[in-house]
Coordinates of C-alpha atoms in Angstrom, one line a residue:
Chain E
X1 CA 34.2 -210.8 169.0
X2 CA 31.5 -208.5 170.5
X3 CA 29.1 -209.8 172.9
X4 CA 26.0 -209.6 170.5
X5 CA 28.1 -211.4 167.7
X6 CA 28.7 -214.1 170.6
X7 CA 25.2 -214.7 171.4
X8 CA 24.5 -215.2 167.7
X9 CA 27.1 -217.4 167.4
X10 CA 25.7 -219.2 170.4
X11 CA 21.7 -219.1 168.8
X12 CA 23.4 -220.7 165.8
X13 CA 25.0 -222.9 167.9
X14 CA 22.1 -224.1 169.9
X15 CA 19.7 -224.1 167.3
X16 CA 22.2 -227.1 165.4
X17 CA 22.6 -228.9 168.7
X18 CA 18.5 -228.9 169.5
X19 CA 15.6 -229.2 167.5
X20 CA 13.9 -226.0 167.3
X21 CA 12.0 -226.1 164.3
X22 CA 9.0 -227.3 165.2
X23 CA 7.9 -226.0 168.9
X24 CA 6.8 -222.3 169.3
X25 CA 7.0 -220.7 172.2
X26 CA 3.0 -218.8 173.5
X27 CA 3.6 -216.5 175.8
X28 CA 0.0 -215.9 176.2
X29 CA -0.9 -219.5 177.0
X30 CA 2.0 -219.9 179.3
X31 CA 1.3 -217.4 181.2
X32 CA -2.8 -218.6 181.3
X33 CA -1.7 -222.5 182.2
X34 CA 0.7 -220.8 184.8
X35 CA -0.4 -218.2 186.0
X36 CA 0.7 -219.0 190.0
X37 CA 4.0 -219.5 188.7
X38 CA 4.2 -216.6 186.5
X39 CA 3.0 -214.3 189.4
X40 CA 5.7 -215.3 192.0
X41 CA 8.5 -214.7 189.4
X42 CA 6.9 -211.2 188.9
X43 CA 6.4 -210.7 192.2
X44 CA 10.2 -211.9 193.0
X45 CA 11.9 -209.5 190.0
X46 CA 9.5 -206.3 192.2
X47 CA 9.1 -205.4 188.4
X48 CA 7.1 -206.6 185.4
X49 CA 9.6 -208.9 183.2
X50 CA 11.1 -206.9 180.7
X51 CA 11.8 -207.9 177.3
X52 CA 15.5 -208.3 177.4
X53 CA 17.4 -211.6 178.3
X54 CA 17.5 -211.7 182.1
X55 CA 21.5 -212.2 182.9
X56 CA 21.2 -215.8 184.5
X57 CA 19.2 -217.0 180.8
X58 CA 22.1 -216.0 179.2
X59 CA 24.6 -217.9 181.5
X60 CA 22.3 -221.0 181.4
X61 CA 22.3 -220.6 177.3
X62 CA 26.6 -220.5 178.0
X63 CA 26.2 -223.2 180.2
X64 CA 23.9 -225.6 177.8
X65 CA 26.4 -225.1 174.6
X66 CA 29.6 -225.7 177.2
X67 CA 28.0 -228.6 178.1
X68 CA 27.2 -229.6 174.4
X69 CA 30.9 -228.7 172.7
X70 CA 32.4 -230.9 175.6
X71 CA 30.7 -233.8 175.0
X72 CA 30.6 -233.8 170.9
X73 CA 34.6 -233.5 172.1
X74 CA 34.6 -236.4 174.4
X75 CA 32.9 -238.6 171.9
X76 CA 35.3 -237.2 169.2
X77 CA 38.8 -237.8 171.0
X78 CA 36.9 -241.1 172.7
X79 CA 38.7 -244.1 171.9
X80 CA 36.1 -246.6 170.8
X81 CA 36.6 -250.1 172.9
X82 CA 37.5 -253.6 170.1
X83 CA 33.8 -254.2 170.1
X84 CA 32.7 -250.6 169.4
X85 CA 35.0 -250.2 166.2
X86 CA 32.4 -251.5 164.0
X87 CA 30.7 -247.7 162.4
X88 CA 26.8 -248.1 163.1
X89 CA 24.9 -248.2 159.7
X90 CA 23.9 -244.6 158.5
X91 CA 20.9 -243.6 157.0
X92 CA 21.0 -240.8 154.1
X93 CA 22.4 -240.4 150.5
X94 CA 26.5 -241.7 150.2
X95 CA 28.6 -239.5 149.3
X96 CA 31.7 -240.6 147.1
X97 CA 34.9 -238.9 148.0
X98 CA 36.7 -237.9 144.8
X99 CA 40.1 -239.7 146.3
X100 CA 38.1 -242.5 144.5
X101 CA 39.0 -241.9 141.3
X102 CA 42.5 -242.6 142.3
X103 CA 42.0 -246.0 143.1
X104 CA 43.4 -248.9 141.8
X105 CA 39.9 -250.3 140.4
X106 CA 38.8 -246.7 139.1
X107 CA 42.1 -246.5 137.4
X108 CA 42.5 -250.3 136.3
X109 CA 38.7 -249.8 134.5
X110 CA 40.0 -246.8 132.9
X111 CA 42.6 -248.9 131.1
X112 CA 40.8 -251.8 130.7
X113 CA 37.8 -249.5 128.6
X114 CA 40.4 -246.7 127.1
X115 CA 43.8 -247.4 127.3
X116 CA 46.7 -245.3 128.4
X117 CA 44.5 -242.1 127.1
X118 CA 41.5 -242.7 129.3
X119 CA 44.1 -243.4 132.1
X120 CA 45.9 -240.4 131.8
X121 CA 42.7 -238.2 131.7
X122 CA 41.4 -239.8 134.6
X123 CA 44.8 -239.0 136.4
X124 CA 44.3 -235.7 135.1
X125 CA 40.5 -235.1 135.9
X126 CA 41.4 -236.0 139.4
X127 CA 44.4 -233.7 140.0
X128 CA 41.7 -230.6 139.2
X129 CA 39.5 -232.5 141.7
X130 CA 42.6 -233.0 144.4
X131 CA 45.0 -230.7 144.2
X132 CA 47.8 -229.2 143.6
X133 CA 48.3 -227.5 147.1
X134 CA 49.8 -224.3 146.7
X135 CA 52.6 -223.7 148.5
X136 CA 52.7 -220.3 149.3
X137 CA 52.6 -220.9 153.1
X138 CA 55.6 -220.8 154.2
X139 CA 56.4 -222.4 157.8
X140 CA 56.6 -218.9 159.7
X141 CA 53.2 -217.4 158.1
X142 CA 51.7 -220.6 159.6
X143 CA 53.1 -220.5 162.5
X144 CA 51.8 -216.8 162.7
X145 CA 48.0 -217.8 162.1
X146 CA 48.6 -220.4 165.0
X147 CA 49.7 -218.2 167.3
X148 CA 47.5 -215.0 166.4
Chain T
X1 CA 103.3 -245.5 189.7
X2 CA 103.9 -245.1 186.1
X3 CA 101.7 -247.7 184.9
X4 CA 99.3 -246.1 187.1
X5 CA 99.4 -242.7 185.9
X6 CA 99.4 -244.2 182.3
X7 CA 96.0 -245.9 183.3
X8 CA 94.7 -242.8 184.5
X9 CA 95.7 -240.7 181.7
X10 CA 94.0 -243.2 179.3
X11 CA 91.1 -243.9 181.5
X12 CA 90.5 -240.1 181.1
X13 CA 91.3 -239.9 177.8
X14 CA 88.7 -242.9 177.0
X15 CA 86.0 -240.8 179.0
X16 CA 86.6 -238.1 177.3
X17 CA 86.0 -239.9 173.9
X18 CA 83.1 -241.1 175.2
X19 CA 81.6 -237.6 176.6
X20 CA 82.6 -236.2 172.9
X21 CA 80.9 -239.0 171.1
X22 CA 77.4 -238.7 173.2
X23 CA 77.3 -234.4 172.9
X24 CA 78.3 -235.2 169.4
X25 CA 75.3 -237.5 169.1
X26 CA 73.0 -235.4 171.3
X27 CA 73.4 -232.2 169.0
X28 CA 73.5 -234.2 165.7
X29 CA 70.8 -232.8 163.4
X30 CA 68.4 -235.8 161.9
X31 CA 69.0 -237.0 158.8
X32 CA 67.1 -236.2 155.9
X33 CA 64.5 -239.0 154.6
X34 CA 66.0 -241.9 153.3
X35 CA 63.0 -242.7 151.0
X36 CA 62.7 -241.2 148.0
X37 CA 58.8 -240.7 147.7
X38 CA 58.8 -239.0 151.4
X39 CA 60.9 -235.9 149.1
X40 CA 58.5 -236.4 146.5
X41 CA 55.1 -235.8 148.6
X42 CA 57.1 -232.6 149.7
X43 CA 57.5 -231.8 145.7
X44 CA 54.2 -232.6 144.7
X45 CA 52.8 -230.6 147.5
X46 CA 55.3 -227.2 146.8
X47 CA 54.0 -227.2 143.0
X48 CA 51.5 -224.1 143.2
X49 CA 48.2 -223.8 142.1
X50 CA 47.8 -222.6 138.0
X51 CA 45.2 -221.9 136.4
X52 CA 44.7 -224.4 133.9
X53 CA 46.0 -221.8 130.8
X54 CA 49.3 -221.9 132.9
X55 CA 49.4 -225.7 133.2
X56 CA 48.2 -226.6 129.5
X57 CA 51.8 -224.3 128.6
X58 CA 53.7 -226.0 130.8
X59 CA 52.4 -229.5 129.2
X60 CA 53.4 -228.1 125.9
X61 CA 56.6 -226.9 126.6
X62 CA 57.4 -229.9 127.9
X63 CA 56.1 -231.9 125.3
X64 CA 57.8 -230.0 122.7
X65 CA 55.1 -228.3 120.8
X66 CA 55.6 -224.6 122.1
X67 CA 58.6 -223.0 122.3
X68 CA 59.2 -221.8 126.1
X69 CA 58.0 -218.2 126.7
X70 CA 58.2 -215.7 129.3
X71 CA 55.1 -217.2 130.9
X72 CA 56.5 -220.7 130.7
X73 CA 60.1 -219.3 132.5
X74 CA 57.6 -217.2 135.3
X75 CA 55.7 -221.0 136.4
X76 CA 58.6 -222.8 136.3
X77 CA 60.5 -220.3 138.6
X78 CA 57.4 -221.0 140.9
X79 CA 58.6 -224.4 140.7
X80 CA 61.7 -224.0 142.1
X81 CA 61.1 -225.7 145.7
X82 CA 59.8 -228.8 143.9
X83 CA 62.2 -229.1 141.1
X84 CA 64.6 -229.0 143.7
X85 CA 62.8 -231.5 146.0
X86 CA 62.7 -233.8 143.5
X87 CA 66.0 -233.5 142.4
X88 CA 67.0 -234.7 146.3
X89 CA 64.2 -237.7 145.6
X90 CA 65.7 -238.8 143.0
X91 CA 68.8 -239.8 143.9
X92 CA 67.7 -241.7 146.8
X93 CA 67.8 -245.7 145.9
X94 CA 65.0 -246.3 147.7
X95 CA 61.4 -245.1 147.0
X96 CA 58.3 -246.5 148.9
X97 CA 54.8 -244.8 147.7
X98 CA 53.0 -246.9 151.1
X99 CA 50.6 -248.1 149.3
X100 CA 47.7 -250.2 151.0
X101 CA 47.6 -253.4 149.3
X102 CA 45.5 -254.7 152.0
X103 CA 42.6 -252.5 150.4
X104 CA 42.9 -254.6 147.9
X105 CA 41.6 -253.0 144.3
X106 CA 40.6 -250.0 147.0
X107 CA 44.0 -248.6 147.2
X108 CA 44.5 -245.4 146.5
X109 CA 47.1 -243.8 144.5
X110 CA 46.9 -240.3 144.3
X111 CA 50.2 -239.7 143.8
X112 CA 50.3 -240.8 140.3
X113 CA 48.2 -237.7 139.4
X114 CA 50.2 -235.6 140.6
X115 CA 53.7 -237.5 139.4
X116 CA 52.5 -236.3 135.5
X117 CA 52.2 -232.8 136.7
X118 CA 55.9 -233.3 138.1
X119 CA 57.1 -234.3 135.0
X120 CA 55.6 -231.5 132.9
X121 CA 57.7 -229.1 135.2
X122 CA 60.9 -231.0 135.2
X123 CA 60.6 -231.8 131.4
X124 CA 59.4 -227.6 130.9
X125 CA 62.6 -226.5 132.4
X126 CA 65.1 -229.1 130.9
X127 CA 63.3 -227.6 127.5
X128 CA 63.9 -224.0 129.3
X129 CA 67.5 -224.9 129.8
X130 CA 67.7 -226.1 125.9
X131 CA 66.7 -223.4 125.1
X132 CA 69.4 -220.9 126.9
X133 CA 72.2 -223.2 125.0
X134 CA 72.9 -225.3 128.8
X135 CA 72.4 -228.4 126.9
X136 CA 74.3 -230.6 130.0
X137 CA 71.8 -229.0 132.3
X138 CA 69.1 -230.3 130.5
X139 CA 70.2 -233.7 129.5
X140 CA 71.0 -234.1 133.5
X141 CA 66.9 -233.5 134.1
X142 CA 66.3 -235.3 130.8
X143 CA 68.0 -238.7 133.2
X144 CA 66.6 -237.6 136.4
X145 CA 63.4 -237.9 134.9
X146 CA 64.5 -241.7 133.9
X147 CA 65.6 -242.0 137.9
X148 CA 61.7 -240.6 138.3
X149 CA 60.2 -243.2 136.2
X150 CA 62.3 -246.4 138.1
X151 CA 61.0 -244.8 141.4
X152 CA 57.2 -244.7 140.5
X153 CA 58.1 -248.2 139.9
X154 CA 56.4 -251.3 138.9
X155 CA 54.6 -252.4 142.1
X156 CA 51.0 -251.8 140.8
X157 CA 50.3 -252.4 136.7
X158 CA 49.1 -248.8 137.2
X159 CA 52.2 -247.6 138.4
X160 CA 53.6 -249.5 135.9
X161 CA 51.8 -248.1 133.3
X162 CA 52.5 -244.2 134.2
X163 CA 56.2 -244.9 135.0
X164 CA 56.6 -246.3 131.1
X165 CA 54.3 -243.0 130.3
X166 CA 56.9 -240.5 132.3
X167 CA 60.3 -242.4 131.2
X168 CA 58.8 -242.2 127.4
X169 CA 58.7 -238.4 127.9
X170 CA 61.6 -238.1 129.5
X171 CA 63.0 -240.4 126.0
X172 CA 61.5 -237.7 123.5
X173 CA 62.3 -234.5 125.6
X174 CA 66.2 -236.4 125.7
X175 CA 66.1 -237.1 121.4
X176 CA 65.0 -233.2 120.8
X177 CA 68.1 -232.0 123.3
X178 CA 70.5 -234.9 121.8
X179 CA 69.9 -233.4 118.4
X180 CA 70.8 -230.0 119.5
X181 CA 73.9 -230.7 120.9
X182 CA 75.0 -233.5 118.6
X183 CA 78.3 -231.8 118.5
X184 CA 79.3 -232.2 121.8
X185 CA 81.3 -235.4 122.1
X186 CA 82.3 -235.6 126.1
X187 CA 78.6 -234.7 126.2
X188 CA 77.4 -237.5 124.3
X189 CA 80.1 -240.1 126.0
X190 CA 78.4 -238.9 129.4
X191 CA 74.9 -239.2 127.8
X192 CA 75.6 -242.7 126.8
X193 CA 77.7 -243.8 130.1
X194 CA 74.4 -242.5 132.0
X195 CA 72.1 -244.5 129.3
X196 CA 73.8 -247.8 129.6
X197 CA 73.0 -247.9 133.4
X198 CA 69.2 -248.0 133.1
X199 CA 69.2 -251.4 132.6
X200 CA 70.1 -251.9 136.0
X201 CA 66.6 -250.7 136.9
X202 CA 64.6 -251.7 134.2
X203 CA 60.9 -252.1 134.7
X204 CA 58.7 -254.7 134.1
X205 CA 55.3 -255.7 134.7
X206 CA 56.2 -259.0 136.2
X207 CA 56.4 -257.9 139.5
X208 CA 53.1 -256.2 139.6
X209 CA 51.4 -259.0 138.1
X210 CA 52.6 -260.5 141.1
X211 CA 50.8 -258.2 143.5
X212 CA 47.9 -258.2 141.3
X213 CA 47.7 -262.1 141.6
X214 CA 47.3 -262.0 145.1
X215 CA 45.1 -258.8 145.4
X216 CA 43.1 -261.0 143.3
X217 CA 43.1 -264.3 144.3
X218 CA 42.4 -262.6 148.2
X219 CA 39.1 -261.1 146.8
X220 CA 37.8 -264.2 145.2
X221 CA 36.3 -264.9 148.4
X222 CA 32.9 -264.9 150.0
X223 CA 34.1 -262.0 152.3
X224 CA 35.5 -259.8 149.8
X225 CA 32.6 -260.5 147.6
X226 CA 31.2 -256.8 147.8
X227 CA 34.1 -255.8 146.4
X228 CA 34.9 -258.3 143.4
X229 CA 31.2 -257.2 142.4
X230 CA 31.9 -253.8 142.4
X231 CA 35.0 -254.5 140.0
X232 CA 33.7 -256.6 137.9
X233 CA 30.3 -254.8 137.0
X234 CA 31.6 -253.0 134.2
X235 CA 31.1 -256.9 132.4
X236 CA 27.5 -256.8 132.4
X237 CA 25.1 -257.7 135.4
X238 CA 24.3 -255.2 138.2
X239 CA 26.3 -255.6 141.7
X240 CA 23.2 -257.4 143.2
X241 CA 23.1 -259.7 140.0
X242 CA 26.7 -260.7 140.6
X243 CA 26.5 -260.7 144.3
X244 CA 23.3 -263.3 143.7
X245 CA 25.6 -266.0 141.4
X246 CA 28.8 -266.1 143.8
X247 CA 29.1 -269.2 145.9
X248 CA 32.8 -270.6 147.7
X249 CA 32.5 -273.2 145.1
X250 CA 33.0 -270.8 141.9
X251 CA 35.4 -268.8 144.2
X252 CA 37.5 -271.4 144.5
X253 CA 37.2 -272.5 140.8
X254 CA 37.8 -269.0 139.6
X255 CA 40.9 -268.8 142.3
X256 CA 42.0 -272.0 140.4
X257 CA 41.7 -270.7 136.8
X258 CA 42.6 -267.4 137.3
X259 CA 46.1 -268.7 139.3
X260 CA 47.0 -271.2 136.2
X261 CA 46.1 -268.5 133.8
X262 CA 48.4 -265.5 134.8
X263 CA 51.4 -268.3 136.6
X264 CA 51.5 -269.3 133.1
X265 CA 51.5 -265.5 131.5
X266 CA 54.5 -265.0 134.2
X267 CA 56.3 -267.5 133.2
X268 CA 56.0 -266.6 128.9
X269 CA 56.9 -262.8 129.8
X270 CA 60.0 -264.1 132.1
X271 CA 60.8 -266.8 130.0
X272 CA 63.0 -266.5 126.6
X273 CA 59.9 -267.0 123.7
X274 CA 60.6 -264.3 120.8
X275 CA 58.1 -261.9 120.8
X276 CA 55.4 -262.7 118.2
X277 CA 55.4 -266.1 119.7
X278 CA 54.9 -265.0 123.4
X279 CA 52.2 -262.7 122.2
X280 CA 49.9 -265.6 120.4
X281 CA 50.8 -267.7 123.3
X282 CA 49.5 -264.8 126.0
X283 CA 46.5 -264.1 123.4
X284 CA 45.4 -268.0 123.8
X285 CA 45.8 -267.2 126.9
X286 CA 42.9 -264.8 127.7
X287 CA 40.8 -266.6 124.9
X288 CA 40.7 -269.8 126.8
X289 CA 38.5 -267.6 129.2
X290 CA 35.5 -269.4 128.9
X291 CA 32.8 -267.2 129.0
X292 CA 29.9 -269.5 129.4
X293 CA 31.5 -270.7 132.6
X294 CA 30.8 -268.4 135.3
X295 CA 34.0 -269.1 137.6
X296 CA 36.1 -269.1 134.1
X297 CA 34.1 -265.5 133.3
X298 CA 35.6 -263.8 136.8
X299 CA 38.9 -264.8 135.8
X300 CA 39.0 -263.7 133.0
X301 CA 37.3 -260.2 134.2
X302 CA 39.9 -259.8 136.4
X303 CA 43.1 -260.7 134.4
X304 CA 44.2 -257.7 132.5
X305 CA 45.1 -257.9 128.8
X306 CA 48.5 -259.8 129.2
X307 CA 49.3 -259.6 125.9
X308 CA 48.6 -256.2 125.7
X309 CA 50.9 -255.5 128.7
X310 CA 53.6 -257.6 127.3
X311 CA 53.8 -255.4 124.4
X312 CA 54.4 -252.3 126.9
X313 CA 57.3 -253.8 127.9
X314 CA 58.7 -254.8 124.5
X315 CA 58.1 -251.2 123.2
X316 CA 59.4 -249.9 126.3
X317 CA 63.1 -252.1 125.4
X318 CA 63.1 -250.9 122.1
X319 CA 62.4 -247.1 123.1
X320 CA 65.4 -247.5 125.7
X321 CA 68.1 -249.9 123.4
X322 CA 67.0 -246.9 120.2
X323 CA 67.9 -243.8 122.5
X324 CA 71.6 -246.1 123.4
X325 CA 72.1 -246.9 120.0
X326 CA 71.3 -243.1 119.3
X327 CA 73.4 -241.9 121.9
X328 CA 76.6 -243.9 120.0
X329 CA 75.6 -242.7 116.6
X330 CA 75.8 -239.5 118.1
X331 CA 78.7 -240.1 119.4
X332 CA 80.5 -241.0 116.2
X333 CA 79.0 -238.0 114.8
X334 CA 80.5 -235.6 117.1
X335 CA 84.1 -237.5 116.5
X336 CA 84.0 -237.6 113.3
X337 CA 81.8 -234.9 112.2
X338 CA 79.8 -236.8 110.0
X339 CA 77.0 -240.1 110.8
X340 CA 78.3 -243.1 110.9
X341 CA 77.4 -244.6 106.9
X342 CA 75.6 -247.6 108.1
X343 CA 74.9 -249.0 112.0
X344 CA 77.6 -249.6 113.8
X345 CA 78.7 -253.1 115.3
X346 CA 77.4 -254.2 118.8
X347 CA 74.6 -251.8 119.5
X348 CA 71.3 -252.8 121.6
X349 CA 68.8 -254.6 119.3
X350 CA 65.4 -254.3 118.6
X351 CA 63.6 -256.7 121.0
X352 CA 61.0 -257.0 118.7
X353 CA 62.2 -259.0 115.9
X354 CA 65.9 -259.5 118.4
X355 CA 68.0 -258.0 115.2
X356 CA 69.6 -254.8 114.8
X357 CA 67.3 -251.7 114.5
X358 CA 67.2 -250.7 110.8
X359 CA 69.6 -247.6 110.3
X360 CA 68.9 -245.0 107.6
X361 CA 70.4 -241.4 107.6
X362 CA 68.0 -238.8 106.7
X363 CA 67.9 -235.2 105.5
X364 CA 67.5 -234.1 109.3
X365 CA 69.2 -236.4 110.8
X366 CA 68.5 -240.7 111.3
X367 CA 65.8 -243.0 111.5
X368 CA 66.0 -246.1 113.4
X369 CA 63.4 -248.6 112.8
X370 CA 62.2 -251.6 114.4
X371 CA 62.4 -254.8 112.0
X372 CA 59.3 -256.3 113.5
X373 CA 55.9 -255.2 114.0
X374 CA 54.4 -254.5 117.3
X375 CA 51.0 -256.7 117.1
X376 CA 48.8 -255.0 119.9
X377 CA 49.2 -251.2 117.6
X378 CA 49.8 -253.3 114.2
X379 CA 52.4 -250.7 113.8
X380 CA 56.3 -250.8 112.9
X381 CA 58.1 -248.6 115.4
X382 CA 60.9 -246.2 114.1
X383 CA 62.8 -243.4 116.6
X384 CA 63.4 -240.4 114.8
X385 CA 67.1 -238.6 116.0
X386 CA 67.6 -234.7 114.1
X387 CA 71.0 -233.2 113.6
X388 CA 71.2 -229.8 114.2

């Protein structure tokens, strides 16, 4: 991967993580509400700021989405303690998982409304939802794409 | 001294048993699985992806109404792994699906989707094999697909209901392949020696109405009310409607009714009552429902059709006794070289009227017929056997 492809990857990455929709950045005014500030990093650089990502932003930006990935990982791999195990309520549209229409109740009402036909097209609608997998992986291509 | 050196020499001789025995042990490679769906999850999962031209052949093939082309010959060679895996399956004794019953009506059974798509493979290449003259070949995956059926078993009324579905095939695919080689007496003795044993593992709905009862009669409570609405909303009402009438008190009630009502179907579908009589008695059954009565309504939304499901197993008896009492006219046939005038002594009976299947030879072959009708299809079932 080169190193502009990586700091895409990292804006993408960044811009999921944080909010940055709304807030825009005025140089101008920044500059105007601190201008002491503004002149001692001038003044510390011995040249005017340039328009290219000073080195140490980039490492912070590194730094920020290290800090990110590790903990969405910790609370990933986190065992939740007896009390936690109850999932918090989650706002938003629920999405049905097509598994569904392999359950006993989705199958049984199929029966109950069409007999064995509706049952057997509802076996059949879900295999085109669910699979077949194909099996043209064998062990030692996978194995390959593991190891690179 | 001697006795001494004897005890040495067997004291070494013991150790060195015992050295063998743990190497031996150490390099030992793992058994294969000694469940039967384990090898059928690796099947399911080695069947590759058609496109659904490919896979409407393949159902035809297998069903009989193309004859298997070059295309058919290509997928099923794709198949090869599977076919393979599930021969292994299915000669295991034991098959476990793990389902999760403790989901209740939530359980999930994928598998069954993809146990038709098996069976249109196995049942394309048995007609494949047919085809190519290897009639033995085919009859052998013609049985294994009976061994298929007993393994996706009886333990839901789902699974129930698609094992009768796969063995059926299996039955039809056998009668076209029985025709062809009708000739072939040692053939036919094996076909019949193989058919005889099914009865050994015959299904029936009785032990899934079982499971069913206590799926059930766990839901009819006030903490698995969420999910009895969601089952029963197909009978009218929104979930909120439902979840608004429910109480403890018509739990329990419904728990009551719903108990007496399917202990009593278990007990007419085990018991000996000839068919038409069971089948009223089952029928009263699920009309003594009373709707007006709330408790009463939810169990008798969540019963299924007994009769109906009684029937199943009827026609399933008379499907497997007509393919053994085919398999010994056929056998008669290929001894004599002619069918047998009229039906011969001591065959399986038609457990719908519990007399001999009506016999008639035909132009194409023979006909057997049951001599009573079956009341949930109003409909007098007859097995059609060709001669070729």
């Amino acid at each position: 991967m080169s190193q502009r492809r990586d700091e895409n990857w990292l804006d993408d990455e960044l811009r999921r993580a944080i909010d940055t929709t709304n807030p825009q950045f005025d140089a101008e005014a920044w500059k105007q509400k601190y201008a002491v500030e503004y002149q001692t990093l001038v003044a510390r650089l011995g040249k005017p700021p340039s328009s290219k990502r000073p080195i140490r932003f980039v490492i912070t930006r590194y730094a920020i989405a290290a800090v990110i990935l590790i903990g969405v990982g910790v609370l990933l791999t986190r065992t939740p303690e007896p009390g936690e195990r109850e999932p918090a309520p989650r706002p938003g549209p629920t999405v049905t998982s097509p598994a569904e229409m392999t359950s006993m109740m989705a199958l049984r009402a199929a029966y109950r409304q069409g007999g064995q036909d509706a049952l057997e097209q509802l076996l059949d609608t879900a295999m085109e939802k669910l699979g077949p997998r194909p099996s043209e992986t064998p062990t030692l291509r996978l194995l390959s794409d593991f190891e690179g | 001294m001697r006795t001494m050196l004897r005890r040495r020499v067997l004291r070494a001789l013991l150790a060195g048993c015992v050295l063998l025995t743990t190497v031996g042990q150490a390099g030992a490679i793992p058994p294969d699985p000694d469940n039967a769906a384990l090898l059928y999850y690796q099947a399911f999962m080695s069947i590759p992806e058609f496109e659904g031209e490919v896979r409407d052949l393949l159902r035809n093939v297998a069903q009989g109404k193309v004859d298997p082309n070059d295309a058919a010959r290509e997928a099923i060679g794709k198949c090869r792994a599977a076919i393979e895996t599930a021969e292994a399956a299915s000669e295991l004794s034991i098959c476990h699906w793990g389902f999760r019953f403790s989901q209740g009506f939530d359980c999930l059974m994928p598998q069954l989707s993809q146990c038709r798509v098996l069976t249109f493979v196995l049942l394309a290449e048995a007609r494949v094999q047919a085809a190519d003259g290897d009639h033995r070949s085919a009859l052998e995956r013609c049985v294994m697909l009976d061994n298929f059926a007993r393994h996706i078993g009886d333990d839901t009324l789902i699974s129930y209901l698609v094992s009768l579905a796969v063995r059926n095939l299996g039955y039809e695919c056998m009668r076209g392949i029985m025709g062809q080689a009708s000739g072939d007496a040692s053939l036919m003795r094996w076909l019949k020696s193989e058919l005889s044993t099914t009865s050994e593992h015959e299904l029936t709905p009785i032990r899934s109405l079982k499971i069913e009862r206590e799926i059930v009669l766990k839901m009819l409570r006030m903490e698995n009310a969420e999910q009895y609405a969601r089952v029963v909303v197909g009978e009218g009402g929104t979930e909120e409607e439902i979840l608004a009438k429910v109480s403890e008190e018509m739990f329990a009630k419904a728990r009551r009714i719903y108990n007496e009502h399917v202990t009593e179907a278990l007990s007419v579908m085990g018991g000996p009552m000839p068919y038409e009589q069971a089948y009223a008695r089952l029928d009263d059954l699920m009309e003594s429902f009373d709707p007006n009565d709330p408790a009463a309504a939810a169990g008798g939304a969540l019963a299924p059709a007994l009769a109906k499901i009684m029937t199943l197993k009827v026609r399933a008896e008379a499907h497997t006794n007509a393919m053994r009492a085919g398999a010994e006219i056929y056998l008669q046939k290929a001894k004599s070289g002619k069918l047998p005038a009229k039906l011969p002594a001591g065959l399986p009976k038609d457990p719908f009227s519990r007399e001999d299947f009506a016999y008639e030879r035909t132009d194409d072959g023979f006909v057997l017929r049951c001599q009573a009708k079956d009341l949930d299809k109003d409909t007098i079932h007859e097995y059609v056997f060709a001669v070729r």
